[in-house]
Coordinates of C-alpha atoms in Angstrom, one line a residue:
M1 CA -20.7 25.3 -24.0
A2 CA -19.7 26.3 -27.6
G3 CA -16.1 25.9 -28.4
I4 CA -13.3 27.1 -30.7
H5 CA -10.1 25.5 -31.9
I6 CA -6.8 27.4 -31.2
H7 CA -3.4 26.5 -32.7
P8 CA -0.1 27.0 -30.8
H9 CA 1.1 29.6 -33.3
D10 CA -2.0 31.7 -32.5
I11 CA -0.9 32.0 -28.9
L12 CA 2.8 32.5 -29.6
D13 CA 2.2 35.1 -32.4
E14 CA -0.8 37.1 -31.1
G15 CA -0.6 36.6 -27.3
I16 CA -3.4 35.5 -25.0
G17 CA -5.0 39.0 -24.5
P18 CA -6.0 39.6 -28.1
I19 CA -7.2 36.0 -28.5
L20 CA -9.5 36.1 -25.5
D21 CA -10.7 39.6 -26.4
R22 CA -11.7 38.5 -29.9
I23 CA -13.4 35.2 -28.6
S24 CA -15.3 37.0 -25.9
K25 CA -17.0 39.1 -28.5
M26 CA -18.5 36.0 -30.1
N27 CA -20.7 35.6 -27.0
G28 CA -21.2 32.1 -25.6
V29 CA -17.9 30.5 -26.6
D30 CA -16.4 29.2 -23.4
H31 CA -14.5 26.0 -24.4
L32 CA -11.1 26.5 -25.8
F33 CA -9.7 23.5 -27.7
V34 CA -5.9 24.1 -27.9
E35 CA -3.8 22.0 -30.1
V36 CA -0.9 20.3 -28.3
N37 CA 0.7 18.7 -31.4
T38 CA 0.3 19.8 -35.0
I39 CA -0.1 18.0 -38.2
F40 CA 1.4 18.6 -41.6
E41 CA -1.2 21.2 -42.6
R42 CA -1.0 24.6 -44.0
N43 CA -2.6 27.3 -41.9
P44 CA -4.9 28.4 -43.3
Y45 CA -5.9 25.4 -45.6
P46 CA -5.6 25.2 -48.5
A47 CA -4.6 28.8 -49.3
G48 CA -5.0 32.3 -48.1
R49 CA -3.5 34.3 -45.2
L50 CA -3.8 34.4 -41.4
P51 CA -5.9 37.6 -41.1
H52 CA -4.9 38.8 -37.6
N53 CA -1.6 37.1 -37.1
P54 CA 1.0 39.9 -36.6
K55 CA 4.0 37.7 -37.4
H56 CA 3.1 35.3 -40.2
E57 CA 1.1 35.3 -43.4
C58 CA 0.7 31.6 -43.1
V59 CA 2.1 28.8 -40.9
Q60 CA 3.0 25.3 -42.0
G61 CA 2.3 22.7 -39.4
T62 CA 5.4 20.5 -38.7
A63 CA 3.6 17.7 -36.8
T64 CA 5.5 18.3 -33.6
L65 CA 4.7 18.4 -29.9
H66 CA 4.0 21.8 -28.5
V67 CA 4.0 21.1 -24.7
K68 CA 6.8 20.9 -22.2
L69 CA 6.7 17.5 -20.5
D70 CA 8.9 15.6 -18.2
I71 CA 8.9 12.2 -19.8
Q72 CA 11.5 9.4 -19.7
P73 CA 12.8 8.1 -23.1
Q74 CA 10.3 5.8 -24.8
H75 CA 10.3 3.3 -27.6
L76 CA 8.1 5.7 -29.6
Y77 CA 7.9 9.5 -29.2
Q78 CA 6.8 12.6 -31.0
R79 CA 9.4 15.2 -31.9
V80 CA 9.3 18.3 -29.7
D81 CA 8.8 21.6 -31.5
P82 CA 11.8 24.0 -31.5
T83 CA 9.7 26.7 -29.9
I84 CA 9.3 24.5 -26.8
I85 CA 13.0 23.7 -26.7
A86 CA 13.6 27.4 -26.9
G87 CA 11.5 27.9 -23.7
Q88 CA 8.1 28.9 -25.0
D89 CA 5.0 27.2 -23.6
P90 CA 1.7 28.1 -25.3
L91 CA -0.5 25.8 -23.2
L92 CA 0.9 27.2 -20.0
D93 CA 0.3 30.7 -21.2
L94 CA -3.3 29.9 -21.9
K95 CA -3.7 28.1 -18.5
Q96 CA -2.3 31.1 -16.6
A97 CA -4.7 33.4 -18.4
T98 CA -7.8 31.3 -18.0
D99 CA -7.5 29.6 -14.6
G100 CA -10.4 30.9 -12.4
S101 CA -12.3 32.3 -15.4
H102 CA -15.4 30.9 -17.1
Y103 CA -13.3 29.4 -19.9
R104 CA -12.6 25.7 -19.9
V105 CA -9.4 24.6 -21.7
I106 CA -9.4 21.2 -23.5
P107 CA -6.1 20.0 -24.9
W108 CA -6.6 18.7 -28.4
A109 CA -4.2 16.0 -29.5
N110 CA -3.6 14.4 -32.9
I111 CA -3.0 10.7 -32.1
L112 CA -2.0 8.6 -35.0
N113 CA -0.6 11.2 -37.4
G114 CA 2.6 13.2 -36.8
D115 CA 6.4 13.4 -36.9
F116 CA 7.3 10.5 -34.7
G117 CA 10.7 9.0 -33.7
G118 CA 12.0 5.9 -32.1
Q119 CA 10.7 2.5 -33.2
V120 CA 8.5 3.9 -35.9
S121 CA 9.0 1.0 -38.2
E122 CA 7.4 -1.3 -35.6
N123 CA 4.3 0.9 -35.3
Q124 CA 3.7 2.5 -38.7
V125 CA 0.8 2.0 -41.1
V126 CA 1.7 -0.1 -44.2
D127 CA -0.4 -0.1 -47.4
F128 CA -1.6 -3.1 -49.4
R129 CA 1.5 -3.2 -51.4
G130 CA 3.8 -3.4 -48.4
D131 CA 4.9 0.3 -48.5
P132 CA 4.9 2.4 -45.3
V133 CA 2.5 5.4 -45.1
E134 CA 4.7 8.2 -43.9
H135 CA 3.9 9.8 -40.6
W136 CA 0.9 7.5 -39.7
L137 CA 0.9 5.1 -36.7
C138 CA -1.3 2.0 -36.7
P139 CA -3.9 1.5 -33.9
N140 CA -2.5 -2.0 -33.6
G141 CA 1.1 -0.8 -33.2
P142 CA 2.6 -2.2 -30.0
N143 CA 3.9 1.1 -28.6
V144 CA 1.3 3.6 -29.6
I145 CA -0.9 3.3 -26.5
E146 CA 2.1 3.6 -24.2
L147 CA 3.1 6.8 -26.1
W148 CA -0.2 8.5 -25.5
K149 CA -0.9 7.1 -22.0
T150 CA 2.5 8.6 -21.0
T151 CA 1.8 11.9 -22.8
F152 CA -1.6 12.4 -21.4
S153 CA -0.5 11.5 -17.8
A154 CA 2.4 14.0 -18.2
I155 CA 0.1 16.7 -19.4
N156 CA -2.2 16.1 -16.5
A157 CA 0.7 16.3 -14.0
Q158 CA 2.2 19.3 -15.6
Y159 CA -0.9 21.4 -16.5
G160 CA -3.7 19.9 -14.5
Y161 CA -5.9 19.0 -17.5
S162 CA -7.7 15.6 -17.6
T163 CA -10.1 15.9 -20.5
F164 CA -8.6 15.6 -24.0
L165 CA -10.1 15.9 -27.5
I166 CA -8.4 13.1 -29.5
D167 CA -8.1 13.6 -33.2
R168 CA -6.7 11.5 -36.1
I169 CA -8.0 8.3 -34.5
R170 CA -8.4 6.5 -37.8
Y171 CA -6.6 5.1 -40.7
P172 CA -5.2 7.5 -43.3
D173 CA -7.6 9.2 -45.8
W174 CA -6.5 10.1 -49.3
A175 CA -5.2 13.6 -48.5
G176 CA -2.1 15.0 -46.8
K177 CA 0.9 16.7 -48.2
S178 CA -0.4 15.4 -51.5
V179 CA -3.3 13.3 -52.7
S180 CA -2.5 9.6 -52.2
P181 CA -5.5 7.2 -52.3
R182 CA -3.3 4.3 -51.3
G183 CA -3.7 5.5 -47.7
L184 CA -7.2 4.2 -47.8
F185 CA -6.0 0.6 -48.5
T186 CA -4.3 0.1 -45.2
C187 CA -3.1 -1.4 -42.9
F188 CA -1.1 -4.4 -43.6
C189 CA 1.6 -4.1 -41.0
P190 CA 2.6 -7.4 -39.3
H191 CA 0.3 -6.6 -36.3
C192 CA -2.7 -6.1 -38.5
Q193 CA -1.9 -9.1 -40.6
H194 CA -1.8 -11.2 -37.5
E195 CA -5.1 -9.9 -36.2
M196 CA -6.8 -10.5 -39.5
T197 CA -5.5 -14.0 -39.7
V198 CA -6.8 -14.7 -36.1
L199 CA -10.2 -13.5 -37.3
G200 CA -10.1 -15.7 -40.3
I201 CA -9.6 -12.9 -42.9
H202 CA -7.4 -14.1 -45.7
V203 CA -4.8 -11.4 -45.9
D204 CA -3.5 -12.2 -49.4
A205 CA -7.1 -12.4 -50.7
V206 CA -7.8 -8.8 -49.3
R207 CA -4.6 -7.5 -51.0
A208 CA -5.6 -9.1 -54.3
R209 CA -9.1 -7.6 -54.1
L210 CA -7.7 -4.1 -53.3
E211 CA -5.2 -4.4 -56.2
A212 CA -8.2 -5.1 -58.5
L213 CA -10.0 -2.0 -57.2
A214 CA -6.9 0.1 -57.8
V215 CA -6.9 -1.1 -61.4
Q216 CA -10.6 -0.3 -61.8
M217 CA -10.1 3.2 -60.5
R218 CA -7.1 3.9 -62.7
T219 CA -9.1 2.7 -65.8
G220 CA -12.3 4.7 -65.0
H221 CA -14.5 1.8 -63.7
Y222 CA -15.6 3.8 -60.7
D223 CA -19.0 2.2 -60.3
A224 CA -17.5 -1.3 -60.1
T225 CA -15.2 0.0 -57.3
V226 CA -18.2 1.4 -55.4
D227 CA -20.2 -1.9 -55.9
A228 CA -17.3 -3.8 -54.4
L229 CA -16.8 -1.5 -51.4
L230 CA -20.5 -1.6 -50.6
A231 CA -21.2 -5.3 -51.2
D232 CA -18.1 -7.5 -51.4
E233 CA -18.2 -9.8 -48.4
L234 CA -14.4 -10.0 -48.0
L235 CA -14.1 -6.2 -48.2
Q236 CA -16.9 -5.8 -45.7
R237 CA -15.1 -8.0 -43.2
W238 CA -11.9 -6.1 -43.8
I239 CA -13.7 -2.7 -43.3
A240 CA -15.2 -4.0 -40.1
F241 CA -11.8 -5.2 -38.9
R242 CA -10.4 -1.6 -39.3
Q243 CA -13.3 -0.1 -37.4
H244 CA -12.9 -2.7 -34.6
S245 CA -9.1 -1.9 -34.5
V246 CA -9.7 1.9 -34.0
S247 CA -12.5 1.4 -31.4
R248 CA -10.5 -1.1 -29.5
F249 CA -7.5 1.3 -29.5
V250 CA -9.5 4.1 -27.9
Q251 CA -11.0 1.7 -25.4
R252 CA -7.6 0.3 -24.4
L253 CA -6.1 3.8 -24.2
L254 CA -8.7 5.0 -21.9
S255 CA -8.6 1.9 -19.8
E256 CA -4.8 2.1 -19.3
I257 CA -4.9 5.8 -18.4
S258 CA -7.7 5.0 -16.0
A259 CA -5.6 2.4 -14.3
I260 CA -3.1 5.2 -13.5
D261 CA -5.5 8.1 -12.5
G262 CA -8.4 6.1 -11.1
G263 CA -10.8 7.0 -14.0
D264 CA -10.4 10.8 -13.8
T265 CA -9.5 11.2 -17.5
D266 CA -12.0 11.8 -20.3
L267 CA -11.3 11.3 -24.0
W268 CA -13.6 13.3 -26.3
L269 CA -13.6 12.4 -29.9
D270 CA -12.8 14.4 -33.1
L271 CA -14.3 12.3 -35.9
W272 CA -15.1 12.5 -39.6
P273 CA -18.7 13.1 -40.6
P274 CA -20.6 9.7 -40.7
A275 CA -20.8 9.9 -44.5
Y276 CA -17.1 9.1 -44.6
S277 CA -16.1 7.9 -41.2
W278 CA -16.9 4.2 -41.8
I279 CA -14.3 3.9 -44.6
L280 CA -11.6 5.4 -42.3
G281 CA -12.2 3.0 -39.4
Q282 CA -14.5 5.1 -37.3
D283 CA -17.6 3.4 -35.9
Y284 CA -19.7 6.0 -34.0
Q285 CA -21.7 3.4 -32.0
A286 CA -18.6 1.6 -30.7
L287 CA -16.4 4.7 -30.2
T288 CA -19.1 6.5 -28.1
R289 CA -19.0 3.6 -25.6
S290 CA -15.7 5.1 -24.6
S291 CA -16.5 8.8 -24.8
K292 CA -19.3 11.0 -23.6
A293 CA -18.6 13.8 -26.1
L294 CA -17.5 14.2 -29.7
K295 CA -17.1 16.7 -32.5
H296 CA -17.4 16.0 -36.2
F297 CA -16.9 18.5 -39.1
P298 CA -19.8 18.7 -41.6
Y299 CA -18.1 21.5 -43.5
H300 CA -20.5 21.5 -46.5
K301 CA -18.6 24.0 -48.6
L302 CA -15.5 21.7 -48.4
G303 CA -17.3 18.5 -49.1
G304 CA -17.7 17.7 -45.4
G305 CA -14.0 18.3 -44.7
A306 CA -12.9 15.7 -47.3
D307 CA -10.6 16.7 -50.2
V308 CA -13.3 15.6 -52.7
Q309 CA -11.9 17.6 -55.5
G310 CA -8.4 16.3 -54.9
L311 CA -9.6 12.7 -55.2
I312 CA -11.6 13.3 -58.3
E313 CA -8.8 15.1 -60.1
Y314 CA -6.4 12.4 -59.1
F315 CA -8.2 9.7 -61.1
A316 CA -10.2 11.5 -63.8
R317 CA -8.6 12.8 -66.9
D318 CA -11.3 14.8 -68.6
E319 CA -14.6 16.5 -67.7
S320 CA -16.7 13.5 -68.6
Q321 CA -14.7 11.2 -66.3
R322 CA -14.8 13.8 -63.5
E323 CA -18.6 13.8 -63.6
S324 CA -18.6 10.0 -63.6
A325 CA -16.2 9.8 -60.8
F326 CA -18.1 12.4 -58.8
R327 CA -21.4 10.5 -59.2
A328 CA -19.7 7.3 -58.0
F329 CA -18.2 9.1 -55.0
M330 CA -21.7 10.4 -54.1
R331 CA -23.1 6.9 -54.3
L332 CA -20.4 5.4 -52.2
F333 CA -20.9 7.8 -49.4
D334 CA -24.7 8.0 -49.7
L335 CA -24.8 11.7 -50.5
P336 CA -28.2 12.1 -52.2
Y337 CA -27.7 15.5 -53.8
D338 CA -28.6 16.3 -57.4
I339 CA -25.6 18.4 -58.2
S340 CA -22.8 18.2 -60.9
Y341 CA -19.1 18.1 -60.2
Q342 CA -18.9 21.7 -61.5
Q343 CA -21.6 22.8 -59.1
F344 CA -19.7 21.1 -56.3
K345 CA -16.5 22.9 -57.1
A346 CA -18.3 26.2 -57.1
E347 CA -20.5 25.8 -54.1
G348 CA -19.8 22.6 -52.2
F349 CA -22.6 20.4 -50.9
P350 CA -26.1 21.9 -50.3
I351 CA -26.5 23.4 -46.8
V352 CA -28.8 20.5 -45.8
F353 CA -25.6 18.4 -45.5
V354 CA -25.0 20.0 -42.1
K355 CA -28.3 19.0 -40.6
Q356 CA -28.3 15.5 -42.2
Q357 CA -24.9 14.6 -40.9
N358 CA -25.6 16.0 -37.4
N359 CA -28.8 13.9 -37.3
L360 CA -26.9 10.8 -38.4
V361 CA -24.3 11.4 -35.7
R362 CA -27.1 11.4 -33.1
E363 CA -28.6 8.3 -34.6
K364 CA -25.3 6.4 -34.7
S365 CA -24.0 7.4 -31.3
Q366 CA -24.7 6.0 -27.9
P367 CA -27.7 7.7 -26.1
G368 CA -26.6 10.8 -24.1
T369 CA -23.5 11.5 -26.2
F370 CA -22.8 15.3 -26.3
I371 CA -22.4 16.2 -30.0
Y372 CA -20.6 19.2 -31.3
S373 CA -21.2 20.3 -34.9
G374 CA -17.9 21.5 -36.3
I375 CA -18.5 24.9 -38.0
Q376 CA -16.3 26.1 -40.9
M377 CA -15.1 29.5 -39.9
W378 CA -12.8 30.5 -42.8
N379 CA -12.9 31.0 -46.5
L380 CA -16.6 31.9 -46.5
S381 CA -18.8 35.0 -46.1
P382 CA -20.5 36.1 -42.9
E383 CA -23.9 35.2 -44.5
A384 CA -22.7 31.7 -45.3
L385 CA -21.4 31.3 -41.8
L386 CA -24.7 32.3 -40.3
E387 CA -26.5 29.9 -42.7
T388 CA -24.3 27.1 -41.4
I389 CA -24.9 28.0 -37.8
D390 CA -28.7 28.0 -38.5
A391 CA -28.6 24.6 -40.1
A392 CA -26.6 23.2 -37.2
E393 CA -29.0 24.7 -34.6
R394 CA -31.9 23.1 -36.4
S395 CA -30.2 19.7 -36.2
D396 CA -29.8 17.1 -33.4
C397 CA -26.4 18.4 -32.3
D398 CA -25.9 19.9 -28.8
D399 CA -23.6 22.8 -29.6
L400 CA -21.1 24.3 -32.0
L401 CA -17.3 24.0 -32.2
Y402 CA -15.7 26.6 -34.6
Y403 CA -12.7 25.8 -36.8
C404 CA -10.7 27.8 -36.3
Y405 CA -9.6 30.9 -34.4
G406 CA -6.5 31.9 -36.4
W407 CA -8.0 31.4 -39.9
A408 CA -11.1 33.5 -39.4
E409 CA -11.6 37.0 -40.6
Q410 CA -12.7 39.6 -38.1
E411 CA -16.1 40.0 -39.9
L412 CA -16.8 36.3 -39.0
F413 CA -16.2 36.9 -35.3
D414 CA -18.5 39.9 -35.5
A415 CA -21.2 37.9 -37.3
V416 CA -21.2 35.3 -34.5
G417 CA -21.3 38.0 -31.8
N418 CA -24.2 39.7 -33.5
H419 CA -26.0 36.4 -33.8
Y420 CA -25.8 35.8 -30.1
P421 CA -26.2 39.2 -28.5
Q422 CA -27.8 38.0 -25.3
A423 CA -25.4 35.1 -24.6
N424 CA -23.1 35.2 -21.6
G425 CA -19.6 35.5 -23.1

């Protein structure tokens, strides 16, 4: 049941035949997670080339929809990619090639982050200073559930798929087109402010506390910021509110879809590793009440998938400050590794990060949750890839989900195939 992520440009540029031929030689990968709407991400990230793409050295995601759907105009919508308007349909191409085979296709959707149109101002994330966070929708936005309920129902009707991997179900992190830590101090849209007030959370007091933290970080008082985020009662209530908002969003989305299809739809979760998930609004225990399967991405060589280096460099002006900021970062996210910032930049986290995070996911999730360990499959050697696979296999996860097809050198596909020579591919 191992899986691999595929982007629309992979299908359009390479064609289905070469993709399935390459994946089949990995042995044992039978779940294909195909992206139906992109994000503003360079492919590959953060640099490099697409090693087997015959048309493009790299592809910049435009956060558009890559499926052809018959949907009536809505209050909120995602812009359709020009390739779809021109008549191409990568999801249909994959469906036609895999129907009746051993492959299972899982559409993979980015929910709260994209290039949206319509009543965006009524549904967007707003930071603690009242400024919109571009391209992010709020889980408490009034039209967001309707958008995705309609989209998933239309995908089911058009392509026949009823299981979806839902990604970007959170508040913004500090990365994106550029590093912007203000994304962490969200959301203060009118809907979130109303919800906080109902819960007895004083909105202006939270804003003032976050402004104080921003000053502390700019002036190098990193440990004071960590102390507040871990222990301040007001901030703890605010963090819990964010987690509740995301969990309730997923539960409501599934409930409203089920009212249409009689409960045939499954939403699997694409989450951040538990080290960071809590600060982005993701509560494993609550979310896995709505989902029977999840994937997270303990990419140890990239700091768990987080742009750690980007955040440190944003605030710290010299080497001493960078080391101090890095130690505070490690304490905030309970990462007990005796490494310097320079070591991290060169090597990432120790390999034990993979096993530790997978075991935490098992501990924090509902019993019986199927857990995929995301496996970094780019910008590393075959030996490092196999080391990661071994660490994941010795953990409490159920299987592996590789990220991603288009970014991986051929030698990495060969390494996986040689590692599983007896598997049924």
